[in-house]
Amino acid sequence: GRISQVEFKQIITLSASANKLTVGEQDSEECARLIMEKLDPDGLGYIELYDLEKLLVKPSSELMPIEMTTNGDEPSKPMVELNPLRRWYRHARYFLKDNWRRCWVMLLWLSICVGLFAWKFVQYRHRPVFQVMGYCVCVAKGGAETLKFNMALTLLPVCRNVITWLRSRTTAGRFVPFNDNLNFHKVIAVGISVGAGLHVVSHLACDFPRLLHATDDEYEPMKQFFGDVKPPNYWWFVKGTEGWTGLVMLVLMAIAFTLATGRFRNRTAWLPKPKKQDDNLPQHKKRDNLPGLLHRLTEYGSASRNRLTMLFYTLLNRFTGYNAFLYTHHLFVIVYALLIVHGHFLYLTKKWQKKTTWMYLAVPMIVYACERLTRTLRSRVRAVHKVKAVVHPDPAALLSLHLSKPEGFRYKSGQYIFVKCPNVSSFEWHPFSITSAPEDDYVSVHIKAMGDWTKDLRDAFLKVCEPLTEEKKTEILRVEYDHDKAMPTLGGRLKYPTVLIDGPYGAPAQDYKQYETLLLVGLGIGATPMISIIKDIINNMKRLPGDIESGNPSDGSRSSSFRTRRAYFYWITREQESLEWFHGIMDEVAETDKQGVIELHVHCTSVHGEGDAQSAVITVAQSLNHDKHGIDIISGTRVKTSFGRANWSEVYRRIARQNQRKHVGVFYCGMPALTKELRELAKVFSRETSTTFEFHKENF
């Protein structure tokens, strides 16, 4: 019935192991000493069961934070509206309030599409071709008009530089949802599919057959379009310039659209490795079965086949998923070229001023071409000279890059850049959120090795780090070099990886300065844009001392653009090793933020939640050590790590109580699993409390 300090040390170590944690020898010994100090004030050298129960079993009042007490501002459960009209009106009002920017843009786009279709439909309704082809030609030409408009419009949402300039330098962001540019790009793709379908089906299934079966009298008005001799067969239409260009475009667009869907874009081909034949047979039996020459030929053929199979699997893995989406999307260069040719050789229009395809495409294609040219030249002119890389071991598997800031490179916290490494891939650019603050003299990104490109990039830097040994496999490795001064090869074998950057580009998180109160949520590596925001807030706190929370700085020089008074940062991660990623910034916040402007919460989900028996001992040890020394034994920082998942309903409720009648900006970056819950809670608490939560999701 007695437990000694040595046994407590063993219990702490075992409890940490059961929760997939690692606690150092000194930390576990210190925690055991603190427990004995608390429960054994007489210095007996042991404690009894009664003392242990007092430590582990706490009254419920002690477990509930003071701010969780009710004060009448909780969201009550909404009453069910029995009247269907009132219920529909309430849902419609909430929907318009949350999505009015999207609604007016979609309404405008649909109105233009319907107007173009109707205009072309009526126009061909009064032309001679209507007497032969009927309403089929009206539908085909109406669909073609909307197709031309959407093919021109779809280029604009992916002009990232233009969108970044508009949202950063103009007030258009108040009325236009620039954060939904990629979603609008997908919506336009649906419009392209509908227009192309109407055009192709109407021509192939209706117009051409009716023309082939027309009588000589009916064909008379059609001679000016198809010649004096009526087309002899269906093949006449297909082999013509108008026919084959249309069919090729249709095939290319079908391939690109299919591989751009989420199911194909996020898929990776996992195929089994080929096995050698007769691996289970003893070597002497393999030799006895075949003569010497035939045996060698068989082995050679088997080895060659395995190499070809592995090459095939490698290429298949290389060109599936995101790579397949990336490469097939470049087929649209061919599609746009064919579209211009297709729009020039028209059957029913001979006057150049009525061939409007090039008129639709001219300006968007020039803007998009300038966009691509700017990105290509800027990444080469604004070169990265100095590179500092930090490689974290598995399972964290993180690569941190600190890059020298190119001349003229300016950005805002929350924005992102594209990174390219020619040593890994000559064509691939990948987006990553900036984790440094605008005032830093460098640009930093943190890259989680999750896909093939990120793993190859991490391996490329791992090769140029210090030589790996068994002892260093679990250590954090670093390498720093200057492209201008470094030798082209390392040890005559390995090249230092070249890093190119392009950007910055606008993102939802950059709008954080519009809010006095922030709720920042990062899931895993999704914490990266939030770290940049936290750093920016810290820099403003250092530059502008005073009562920042009340908005009255002591020097009276506070910038009006910086409105943030309070920030709640929640970082949810699975591995304990991930807590090392932002070790420095966590300690800096704890030391700098004397006024409590930034509230940090770190959740490690691999640990059983607080209150669970399997995490009771490690929770107590963590609390005692943090209260005594101010250091968390899990993360090694001044920020205490919480165990298990966050209770988001309670988080929103607490923030609503502390910020009544205020607007709170909710910014989330991470996997889509948490998006729906955070968005729905933001809507519920905005309607049921006096606090308004505005949800923003990070996407690329």
XYZ file of C-alpha atoms in Angstrom:
700
model
C 0.000 0.000 0.000
C 3.012 2.323 -0.244
C 4.648 3.999 -3.247
C 8.188 5.396 -3.144
C 9.794 8.130 -5.240
C 11.653 5.599 -7.401
C 8.405 3.785 -8.133
C 6.722 7.068 -8.999
C 9.472 7.731 -11.515
C 8.752 4.363 -13.130
C 5.003 5.101 -13.162
C 5.579 8.447 -14.909
C 7.797 6.809 -17.551
C 5.258 4.032 -18.174
C 2.361 6.483 -18.324
C 4.226 8.564 -20.899
C 4.992 5.458 -22.951
C 1.321 4.384 -22.897
C 0.420 7.758 -24.385
C 3.156 7.660 -27.070
C 5.192 10.325 -25.285
C 8.834 10.599 -24.368
C 9.834 12.150 -21.052
C 13.501 12.697 -20.270
C 15.238 10.996 -17.377
C 15.762 14.245 -15.498
C 12.187 15.417 -16.110
C 10.645 12.193 -14.807
C 12.922 12.265 -11.757
C 12.049 15.906 -11.049
C 8.315 15.217 -11.441
C 8.551 12.279 -9.029
C 10.350 14.520 -6.542
C 7.662 17.204 -6.839
C 4.916 14.641 -6.261
C 6.646 13.358 -3.140
C 7.232 16.895 -1.973
C 3.519 17.628 -2.279
C 2.184 14.401 -0.776
C 4.981 13.562 1.685
C 5.652 16.763 3.612
C 6.984 14.798 6.586
C 9.735 13.176 4.521
C 8.740 9.574 5.195
C 10.010 8.488 1.769
C 6.695 7.026 0.661
C 3.006 7.849 0.275
C -0.080 5.762 0.845
C -3.142 5.089 -1.301
C -5.178 7.801 0.410
C -2.610 10.452 -0.551
C -2.557 9.267 -4.148
C -6.351 9.483 -4.384
C -6.248 13.084 -3.201
C -3.806 13.873 -6.018
C -5.554 12.074 -8.883
C -9.237 12.546 -8.031
C -10.046 16.258 -8.124
C -13.396 17.842 -7.355
C -15.320 18.812 -10.491
C -15.234 22.474 -9.448
C -11.452 22.475 -9.709
C -11.521 21.020 -13.212
C -13.817 23.763 -14.602
C -12.091 27.067 -15.453
C -13.458 30.188 -13.829
C -14.431 31.747 -17.168
C -16.664 28.752 -17.929
C -19.261 29.796 -15.373
C -22.552 30.771 -16.927
C -23.568 34.399 -17.241
C -26.603 34.272 -19.465
C -24.806 34.775 -22.792
C -24.716 31.111 -23.822
C -26.246 30.063 -27.119
C -29.557 28.551 -26.252
C -30.914 25.641 -28.230
C -32.905 27.195 -31.083
C -36.614 26.553 -30.969
C -38.013 24.510 -33.829
C -40.102 26.740 -36.079
C -43.338 24.969 -36.946
C -44.374 27.329 -39.722
C -42.553 26.105 -42.887
C -42.620 29.556 -44.506
C -41.044 31.226 -41.509
C -38.541 28.397 -41.237
C -37.621 28.789 -44.913
C -37.385 32.573 -44.511
C -35.046 32.244 -41.525
C -32.753 29.802 -43.366
C -32.733 32.031 -46.456
C -31.915 35.101 -44.374
C -29.014 33.338 -42.644
C -27.759 31.978 -45.959
C -27.768 35.391 -47.639
C -26.092 36.982 -44.650
C -23.269 34.429 -44.751
C -22.894 34.187 -48.530
C -24.059 37.483 -50.052
C -20.727 38.023 -51.861
C -20.886 34.611 -53.478
C -24.565 35.053 -54.308
C -24.254 38.264 -56.293
C -21.196 37.016 -58.203
C -22.944 33.744 -59.100
C -26.129 35.618 -60.042
C -24.162 37.958 -62.302
C -22.334 35.045 -63.962
C -25.524 33.061 -64.536
C -27.290 36.143 -65.923
C -24.507 36.722 -68.442
C -24.539 33.064 -69.523
C -28.321 32.994 -69.911
C -28.283 36.334 -71.735
C -25.621 35.187 -74.226
C -27.457 31.917 -74.840
C -30.790 33.664 -75.382
C -29.243 36.310 -77.671
C -27.641 33.709 -79.932
C -30.725 31.473 -79.805
C -33.028 34.262 -81.035
C -30.481 35.379 -83.627
C -30.371 31.969 -85.335
C -34.121 31.547 -84.935
C -34.542 34.163 -87.676
C -31.838 32.873 -90.047
C -32.352 30.681 -93.146
C -30.499 27.732 -91.574
C -33.356 27.411 -89.101
C -35.616 26.092 -91.881
C -33.316 23.056 -92.280
C -31.739 22.476 -88.868
C -34.536 23.802 -86.672
C -34.029 24.549 -83.003
C -30.966 22.295 -82.908
C -28.790 24.967 -84.512
C -30.163 27.572 -82.078
C -29.177 25.424 -79.103
C -25.763 24.629 -80.619
C -24.921 28.277 -81.247
C -26.267 29.364 -77.862
C -24.085 26.780 -76.134
C -21.084 27.866 -78.235
C -21.535 31.496 -77.149
C -21.533 30.605 -73.445
C -18.573 28.282 -74.088
C -16.494 31.116 -75.561
C -17.357 33.415 -72.667
C -16.499 30.812 -70.013
C -13.285 29.746 -71.749
C -12.181 33.374 -71.541
C -13.415 33.901 -67.978
C -11.859 30.751 -66.505
C -8.348 32.154 -66.981
C -8.921 35.131 -64.684
C -9.485 33.323 -61.327
C -6.094 31.604 -61.687
C -4.194 34.844 -62.314
C -2.823 34.900 -58.790
C -0.792 38.096 -59.145
C -3.811 40.052 -60.368
C -6.008 38.726 -57.573
C -3.326 39.437 -54.952
C -3.002 43.010 -56.212
C -6.768 43.549 -56.213
C -7.275 42.232 -52.697
C -4.237 44.039 -51.257
C -4.348 47.394 -53.050
C -8.068 47.966 -53.660
C -11.329 47.794 -51.737
C -12.756 45.200 -54.107
C -12.236 42.519 -51.448
C -15.197 43.913 -49.526
C -17.557 42.941 -52.338
C -15.781 40.186 -54.276
C -14.972 36.832 -52.570
C -11.373 36.514 -53.759
C -10.868 33.638 -51.308
C -13.155 31.524 -53.519
C -11.196 32.073 -56.734
C -10.409 28.366 -57.184
C -13.978 27.341 -56.379
C -15.251 29.833 -58.957
C -12.724 28.397 -61.434
C -14.329 24.980 -60.882
C -17.836 26.410 -61.291
C -16.833 27.951 -64.614
C -15.473 24.539 -65.651
C -18.970 23.142 -65.105
C -20.337 25.914 -67.310
C -17.777 25.010 -69.981
C -18.871 21.382 -69.826
C -22.539 22.330 -70.218
C -21.848 24.693 -73.121
C -19.600 22.171 -74.882
C -22.169 19.417 -74.369
C -25.002 21.472 -75.855
C -22.858 22.512 -78.797
C -21.417 19.082 -79.643
C -24.560 17.017 -79.105
C -26.772 19.419 -81.057
C -24.404 19.445 -84.020
C -23.520 15.745 -84.151
C -26.886 14.261 -83.248
C -29.239 16.722 -84.896
C -27.840 19.427 -87.194
C -25.630 17.314 -89.419
C -28.120 14.416 -89.891
C -30.914 16.871 -90.779
C -28.672 18.581 -93.320
C -27.724 15.243 -94.943
C -31.400 14.290 -95.301
C -32.516 17.691 -96.617
C -34.140 17.867 -100.057
C -32.645 19.923 -102.886
C -35.143 22.718 -102.309
C -34.388 22.765 -98.575
C -30.659 22.738 -99.270
C -30.796 25.756 -101.632
C -30.302 28.408 -98.882
C -27.425 26.331 -97.437
C -25.217 26.521 -100.532
C -23.602 29.754 -99.363
C -22.331 27.907 -96.282
C -21.573 24.347 -97.457
C -21.020 24.760 -101.215
C -23.080 24.016 -104.270
C -22.870 20.268 -103.711
C -24.558 18.870 -100.622
C -22.197 17.008 -98.258
C -22.257 13.345 -99.280
C -21.935 11.713 -95.843
C -21.306 12.218 -92.147
C -17.532 11.807 -92.571
C -17.450 15.037 -94.600
C -18.187 17.021 -91.435
C -15.807 15.088 -89.189
C -12.715 15.318 -91.416
C -13.089 19.051 -91.968
C -11.109 21.580 -89.925
C -14.205 22.496 -87.938
C -14.888 18.821 -87.185
C -11.513 17.406 -86.166
C -10.527 20.456 -84.089
C -13.792 20.205 -82.161
C -13.393 16.491 -81.466
C -9.743 16.851 -80.388
C -10.699 19.682 -78.025
C -13.488 17.546 -76.611
C -11.116 14.645 -75.877
C -8.426 16.859 -74.320
C -10.930 18.682 -72.128
C -12.473 15.394 -71.002
C -9.041 14.114 -69.928
C -8.099 17.325 -68.127
C -11.480 17.702 -66.386
C -11.548 14.074 -65.251
C -8.037 14.094 -63.760
C -8.703 17.458 -62.079
C -11.493 16.063 -59.907
C -10.661 15.454 -56.258
C -10.866 11.677 -56.518
C -8.125 11.532 -59.168
C -6.106 14.563 -58.085
C -5.522 13.241 -54.559
C -4.980 9.614 -55.545
C -1.608 7.867 -55.365
C -0.942 4.602 -57.155
C 0.120 2.010 -54.603
C 1.156 -1.048 -56.557
C 2.928 -4.163 -55.304
C 6.565 -4.619 -56.149
C 7.270 -7.426 -58.602
C 8.576 -10.614 -57.071
C 11.323 -12.699 -58.520
C 10.297 -16.077 -59.781
C 11.351 -19.202 -57.912
C 12.460 -17.161 -54.868
C 11.314 -19.960 -52.572
C 13.293 -22.681 -54.358
C 16.747 -23.675 -53.106
C 19.643 -22.533 -55.253
C 20.765 -26.077 -56.210
C 17.259 -26.889 -57.494
C 17.262 -23.763 -59.669
C 20.508 -24.855 -61.264
C 19.378 -28.447 -61.743
C 16.161 -27.514 -63.496
C 17.801 -25.794 -66.473
C 21.049 -26.187 -68.428
C 23.772 -23.605 -67.800
C 23.254 -21.365 -70.865
C 19.485 -21.559 -70.739
C 19.591 -20.848 -67.017
C 21.673 -17.695 -67.544
C 19.371 -16.503 -70.321
C 16.345 -17.090 -68.124
C 17.913 -15.171 -65.236
C 18.856 -12.314 -67.576
C 15.331 -12.192 -69.010
C 13.766 -12.285 -65.546
C 16.028 -9.476 -64.307
C 15.280 -7.356 -67.387
C 11.551 -7.915 -66.966
C 11.719 -6.902 -63.305
C 13.617 -3.730 -64.190
C 11.055 -2.813 -66.829
C 8.220 -3.566 -64.408
C 9.786 -1.388 -61.712
C 10.331 1.385 -64.259
C 6.686 1.131 -65.299
C 5.534 1.293 -61.662
C 7.816 4.257 -60.981
C 6.473 6.167 -63.974
C 2.902 5.260 -63.052
C 3.385 6.561 -59.523
C 5.096 9.640 -60.909
C 2.264 10.547 -63.252
C -0.745 9.847 -61.056
C -2.488 11.993 -58.490
C -1.379 15.627 -58.402
C 1.210 15.145 -61.154
C -1.442 13.815 -63.525
C -3.601 16.848 -62.756
C -0.665 19.220 -63.251
C 0.544 17.845 -66.577
C -2.877 17.245 -68.148
C -4.028 20.731 -67.202
C -1.301 22.091 -69.476
C -3.175 20.453 -72.365
C -5.334 23.566 -72.324
C -2.579 25.389 -74.183
C -3.431 23.111 -77.116
C -7.160 23.494 -76.449
C -7.014 27.292 -76.659
C -4.990 27.147 -79.867
C -7.507 24.755 -81.416
C -10.396 26.875 -80.153
C -9.105 29.877 -82.086
C -8.709 27.748 -85.225
C -12.139 26.212 -84.652
C -13.687 29.658 -84.269
C -12.151 30.849 -87.530
C -13.306 28.039 -89.854
C -17.012 28.293 -89.192
C -19.669 26.684 -91.388
C -22.417 29.239 -90.880
C -20.399 32.469 -90.496
C -18.110 33.823 -93.206
C -17.612 37.482 -92.242
C -14.560 38.068 -90.022
C -16.280 40.608 -87.772
C -18.855 37.972 -86.792
C -16.211 35.433 -85.791
C -16.021 36.517 -82.166
C -13.963 33.720 -80.601
C -10.716 35.684 -80.714
C -12.496 38.742 -79.326
C -13.535 36.810 -76.217
C -10.105 35.275 -75.699
C -7.736 38.112 -76.584
C -7.649 40.070 -73.312
C -7.808 37.099 -70.859
C -5.098 35.247 -72.794
C -2.819 38.309 -72.770
C -3.390 38.792 -69.022
C -2.720 35.124 -68.325
C 0.384 35.094 -70.547
C 1.752 38.137 -68.710
C 0.954 36.376 -65.435
C 2.956 33.281 -66.399
C 5.810 35.369 -67.822
C 5.950 37.448 -64.652
C 6.116 34.339 -62.480
C 8.882 32.821 -64.604
C 11.048 35.940 -64.746
C 10.465 36.971 -61.141
C 11.588 33.617 -59.754
C 14.867 33.958 -61.667
C 15.509 37.673 -61.189
C 14.637 37.592 -57.481
C 17.107 34.852 -56.690
C 17.529 33.190 -53.315
C 21.205 33.380 -52.382
C 21.412 32.097 -48.813
C 19.662 28.953 -47.636
C 19.444 27.639 -44.113
C 17.722 24.273 -43.758
C 16.686 22.393 -40.623
C 15.688 18.737 -41.036
C 13.632 17.171 -38.260
C 13.783 13.384 -37.826
C 10.886 10.965 -38.185
C 8.031 10.836 -37.289
C 7.852 14.647 -37.399
C 9.551 14.563 -40.845
C 9.692 18.350 -41.196
C 11.914 20.513 -43.362
C 12.327 24.125 -42.293
C 13.804 26.526 -44.855
C 15.084 30.003 -44.002
C 15.741 31.812 -47.284
C 17.398 35.161 -47.847
C 14.762 37.733 -48.776
C 15.123 38.769 -52.441
C 15.423 42.454 -53.224
C 12.016 44.114 -53.377
C 10.263 41.097 -51.868
C 7.445 42.338 -49.612
C 4.650 40.322 -48.122
C 1.971 40.279 -45.448
C 1.519 37.772 -42.672
C -0.776 34.974 -43.793
C 0.311 35.020 -47.449
C 2.043 32.141 -49.218
C 4.732 31.529 -51.823
C 5.464 28.866 -54.419
C 8.661 26.866 -53.965
C 10.559 25.019 -56.676
C 13.647 22.835 -56.409
C 15.118 21.918 -59.822
C 17.124 19.141 -58.143
C 13.826 17.379 -57.402
C 11.654 18.416 -60.352
C 12.250 20.857 -63.187
C 8.584 21.823 -63.556
C 6.768 21.468 -60.234
C 5.922 24.494 -58.081
C 4.263 23.865 -54.721
C 2.578 26.442 -52.432
C 3.600 26.889 -48.793
C 2.502 29.427 -46.199
C 5.102 31.936 -45.049
C 6.003 31.461 -41.380
C 8.262 34.493 -40.981
C 7.011 37.975 -40.158
C 7.122 40.831 -42.720
C 9.782 42.643 -40.697
C 12.172 39.674 -40.653
C 15.191 39.831 -42.963
C 14.461 36.343 -44.273
C 11.567 34.279 -45.660
C 10.819 30.987 -43.955
C 8.581 28.054 -44.787
C 7.960 24.809 -42.921
C 7.363 21.776 -45.136
C 5.885 18.509 -43.886
C 7.158 15.498 -45.851
C 3.798 13.978 -46.823
C 3.906 13.449 -50.600
C 6.501 12.266 -53.083
C 7.786 15.772 -53.923
C 8.085 16.926 -50.319
C 9.792 13.661 -49.340
C 12.278 14.017 -52.199
C 12.937 17.631 -51.192
C 13.601 16.631 -47.588
C 15.895 13.816 -48.729
C 17.814 16.240 -50.974
C 18.648 18.443 -47.970
C 19.234 15.429 -45.755
C 22.001 14.270 -48.099
C 23.961 17.522 -47.770
C 23.684 17.664 -43.983
C 26.301 16.220 -41.698
C 27.091 12.544 -42.347
C 24.413 10.419 -40.729
C 25.305 7.981 -37.996
C 23.180 5.724 -35.854
C 23.346 8.268 -33.037
C 22.320 11.190 -35.261
C 19.281 9.588 -36.868
C 17.082 10.987 -34.089
C 18.749 14.420 -34.003
C 17.758 17.632 -35.740
C 20.199 18.268 -38.587
C 21.137 21.655 -40.040
C 22.860 22.923 -43.153
C 23.574 26.488 -44.271
C 25.115 27.642 -47.534
C 25.342 30.522 -49.983
C 24.649 29.739 -53.642
C 27.094 32.407 -54.794
C 29.997 31.202 -52.642
C 29.335 27.489 -52.188
C 31.117 24.948 -54.318
C 28.921 23.410 -57.026
C 29.402 19.974 -55.502
C 29.844 18.668 -52.026
C 32.691 16.183 -51.716
C 32.764 15.921 -55.502
C 29.440 14.016 -55.500
C 26.404 15.876 -54.171
C 25.035 19.235 -55.226
C 23.554 21.719 -52.840
C 19.824 21.958 -53.623
C 18.790 25.072 -55.531
C 15.668 26.797 -54.215
C 13.505 29.154 -56.272
C 10.536 31.076 -54.873
C 7.649 32.898 -56.508
C 5.215 35.214 -54.823
C 3.901 36.334 -52.465
C 0.253 35.565 -53.112
C -2.856 36.583 -51.250
C -4.580 34.261 -48.810
C -7.539 34.519 -46.405
C -5.263 34.752 -43.372
C -3.765 38.056 -44.550
C -7.042 39.796 -43.648
C -6.511 39.219 -39.940
C -5.793 42.920 -39.309
C -9.444 43.710 -39.966
C -10.417 42.150 -36.626
C -9.731 43.183 -33.062
C -10.114 39.588 -31.870
C -8.736 36.511 -33.603
C -9.297 32.793 -33.264
C -6.421 31.066 -35.073
C -6.658 27.295 -35.547
C -3.892 25.227 -37.110
C -4.121 21.486 -37.632
C -0.659 19.917 -37.838
C 1.481 21.713 -40.401
C -1.523 23.987 -41.001
C -0.221 26.147 -38.160
C 2.285 27.779 -40.521
C 0.252 30.866 -41.599
C -0.842 31.381 -37.987
C 2.787 31.436 -36.830
C 3.484 34.334 -39.199
C 0.489 36.211 -37.781
C 1.640 35.558 -34.215
C 5.119 36.857 -35.074
C 3.629 39.978 -36.631
C 1.574 40.645 -33.513
C 4.682 40.214 -31.353
C 6.659 42.657 -33.503
C 3.892 45.238 -33.157
C 3.854 44.676 -29.404
C 7.615 45.261 -29.218
C 7.507 48.365 -31.403
C 4.476 49.875 -29.722
C 4.655 49.424 -25.952
C 1.716 50.345 -23.785
C -1.747 49.050 -23.074
C -2.192 47.215 -26.362
C -5.349 45.431 -25.265
C -7.204 48.646 -24.585
C -5.773 50.286 -27.703
C -3.888 53.059 -25.832
C -0.151 52.774 -26.525
C 2.070 54.850 -24.275
C 3.895 56.612 -27.099
C 0.749 57.577 -29.020
C 2.248 56.432 -32.339
C 0.229 53.264 -32.770
C -0.507 52.423 -36.407
C -4.196 52.558 -37.255
C -3.801 49.544 -39.544
C -2.985 47.270 -36.624
C -6.303 46.655 -34.864
C -5.677 43.304 -33.166
C -6.220 43.440 -29.398
C -6.601 39.743 -28.592
C -5.613 36.492 -30.284
C -6.456 32.894 -29.359
C -4.155 30.396 -31.054
C -5.032 26.680 -31.035
C -2.518 24.271 -32.487
C -3.605 20.628 -32.777
C -0.935 18.062 -33.600
C -0.615 14.299 -33.324
C 3.069 13.660 -32.623
C 5.013 14.968 -29.656
C 7.982 15.472 -31.985
C 5.982 18.075 -33.922
C 6.004 20.355 -30.897
C 9.671 21.065 -31.650
C 8.739 22.805 -34.919
C 7.825 26.150 -33.373
C 9.652 25.815 -30.064
C 11.264 29.257 -30.313
C 8.140 31.217 -31.185
C 6.192 29.631 -28.320
C 8.802 30.693 -25.777
C 9.057 34.146 -27.338
C 5.317 34.677 -26.996
C 5.358 33.539 -23.368
C 8.245 35.881 -22.533
C 7.143 38.907 -24.564
C 3.389 38.910 -24.039
C 3.239 40.284 -20.498
C -0.286 41.634 -21.024
C -1.788 38.332 -22.162
C -2.789 39.534 -25.622
C -1.950 36.169 -27.222
C -3.453 33.073 -25.651
C -1.673 29.897 -26.748
C -3.213 26.425 -26.641
C -1.372 23.336 -27.843
C -3.212 20.005 -28.086
C -1.446 16.677 -28.539
C -4.062 14.223 -29.804
C -1.946 11.080 -29.399
C -2.473 11.346 -25.636
C -5.661 10.161 -23.965
C -7.841 13.096 -23.015
C -7.696 14.703 -19.613
C -9.739 12.700 -17.117
C -8.778 9.375 -18.690
C -7.123 6.938 -16.302
C -4.308 6.197 -18.748
C -3.187 9.828 -18.791
C -3.933 10.733 -15.140
C -0.395 10.346 -13.810
C 1.339 12.130 -16.691
C -1.223 14.951 -16.403
C -0.479 15.444 -12.720
C 3.272 15.304 -13.283
C 3.003 17.842 -16.089
C 0.903 20.239 -13.986
C 3.212 20.105 -10.962
C 6.330 20.688 -13.049
C 4.733 23.566 -14.961
C 3.511 25.229 -11.758
C 6.934 24.878 -10.145
C 9.324 25.669 -13.012
C 7.091 27.141 -15.730
C 8.270 24.544 -18.275
C 6.116 21.932 -19.973
C 7.730 18.472 -19.832
C 5.964 17.431 -23.068
C 6.962 20.277 -25.389
C 9.899 21.755 -23.490
C 8.363 25.235 -23.826
C 6.617 27.603 -21.454
C 3.275 26.718 -23.066
C 1.466 23.899 -21.309
C 0.335 21.133 -23.671
C -3.272 19.972 -23.423
C -4.103 16.329 -24.011
C -6.731 15.050 -26.415
C -8.892 17.020 -28.823
C -10.176 20.506 -28.147
C -13.822 21.014 -27.230
C -14.631 23.557 -29.919
C -18.101 24.313 -28.614
C -16.596 25.344 -25.276
C -13.883 27.338 -27.068
C -16.449 29.366 -29.004
C -18.596 29.803 -25.905
C -15.698 31.159 -23.840
C -14.554 33.551 -26.577
C -18.134 34.769 -27.028
C -18.362 35.587 -23.298
C -15.057 37.445 -23.267
C -15.758 39.406 -26.465
C -19.414 40.371 -26.350
C -20.731 42.582 -29.159
C -17.483 42.218 -31.106
C -16.451 40.724 -34.450
C -14.111 37.742 -34.148
C -12.122 36.554 -37.156
C -11.808 32.764 -37.237
C -8.934 31.560 -39.423
C -8.359 27.850 -40.009
C -5.678 26.017 -41.958
C -5.414 22.240 -42.106
C -7.148 19.114 -43.299
C -10.804 19.481 -44.383
C -12.037 17.236 -41.543
C -12.325 20.138 -39.093
C -13.591 22.758 -41.533
C -17.284 21.894 -41.315
C -17.383 21.834 -37.511
C -15.619 25.184 -37.099
C -17.747 26.835 -39.788
C -21.039 25.572 -38.353
C -20.096 26.610 -34.814
C -19.176 30.070 -36.091
C -22.655 30.389 -37.614
C -24.446 29.062 -34.515
C -22.662 31.318 -32.026
C -23.004 34.344 -34.312
C -26.780 33.885 -34.359
C -27.304 32.926 -30.741
C -24.879 35.332 -28.994
C -23.965 38.989 -29.298
C -20.540 38.046 -30.725
C -20.132 37.702 -34.490
C -17.732 35.018 -35.735
C -16.517 35.276 -39.341
C -14.956 32.049 -40.583
C -12.094 31.932 -43.109
C -10.537 28.763 -44.488
C -7.044 28.618 -45.953
C -6.744 27.115 -49.424
C -4.299 27.241 -52.329
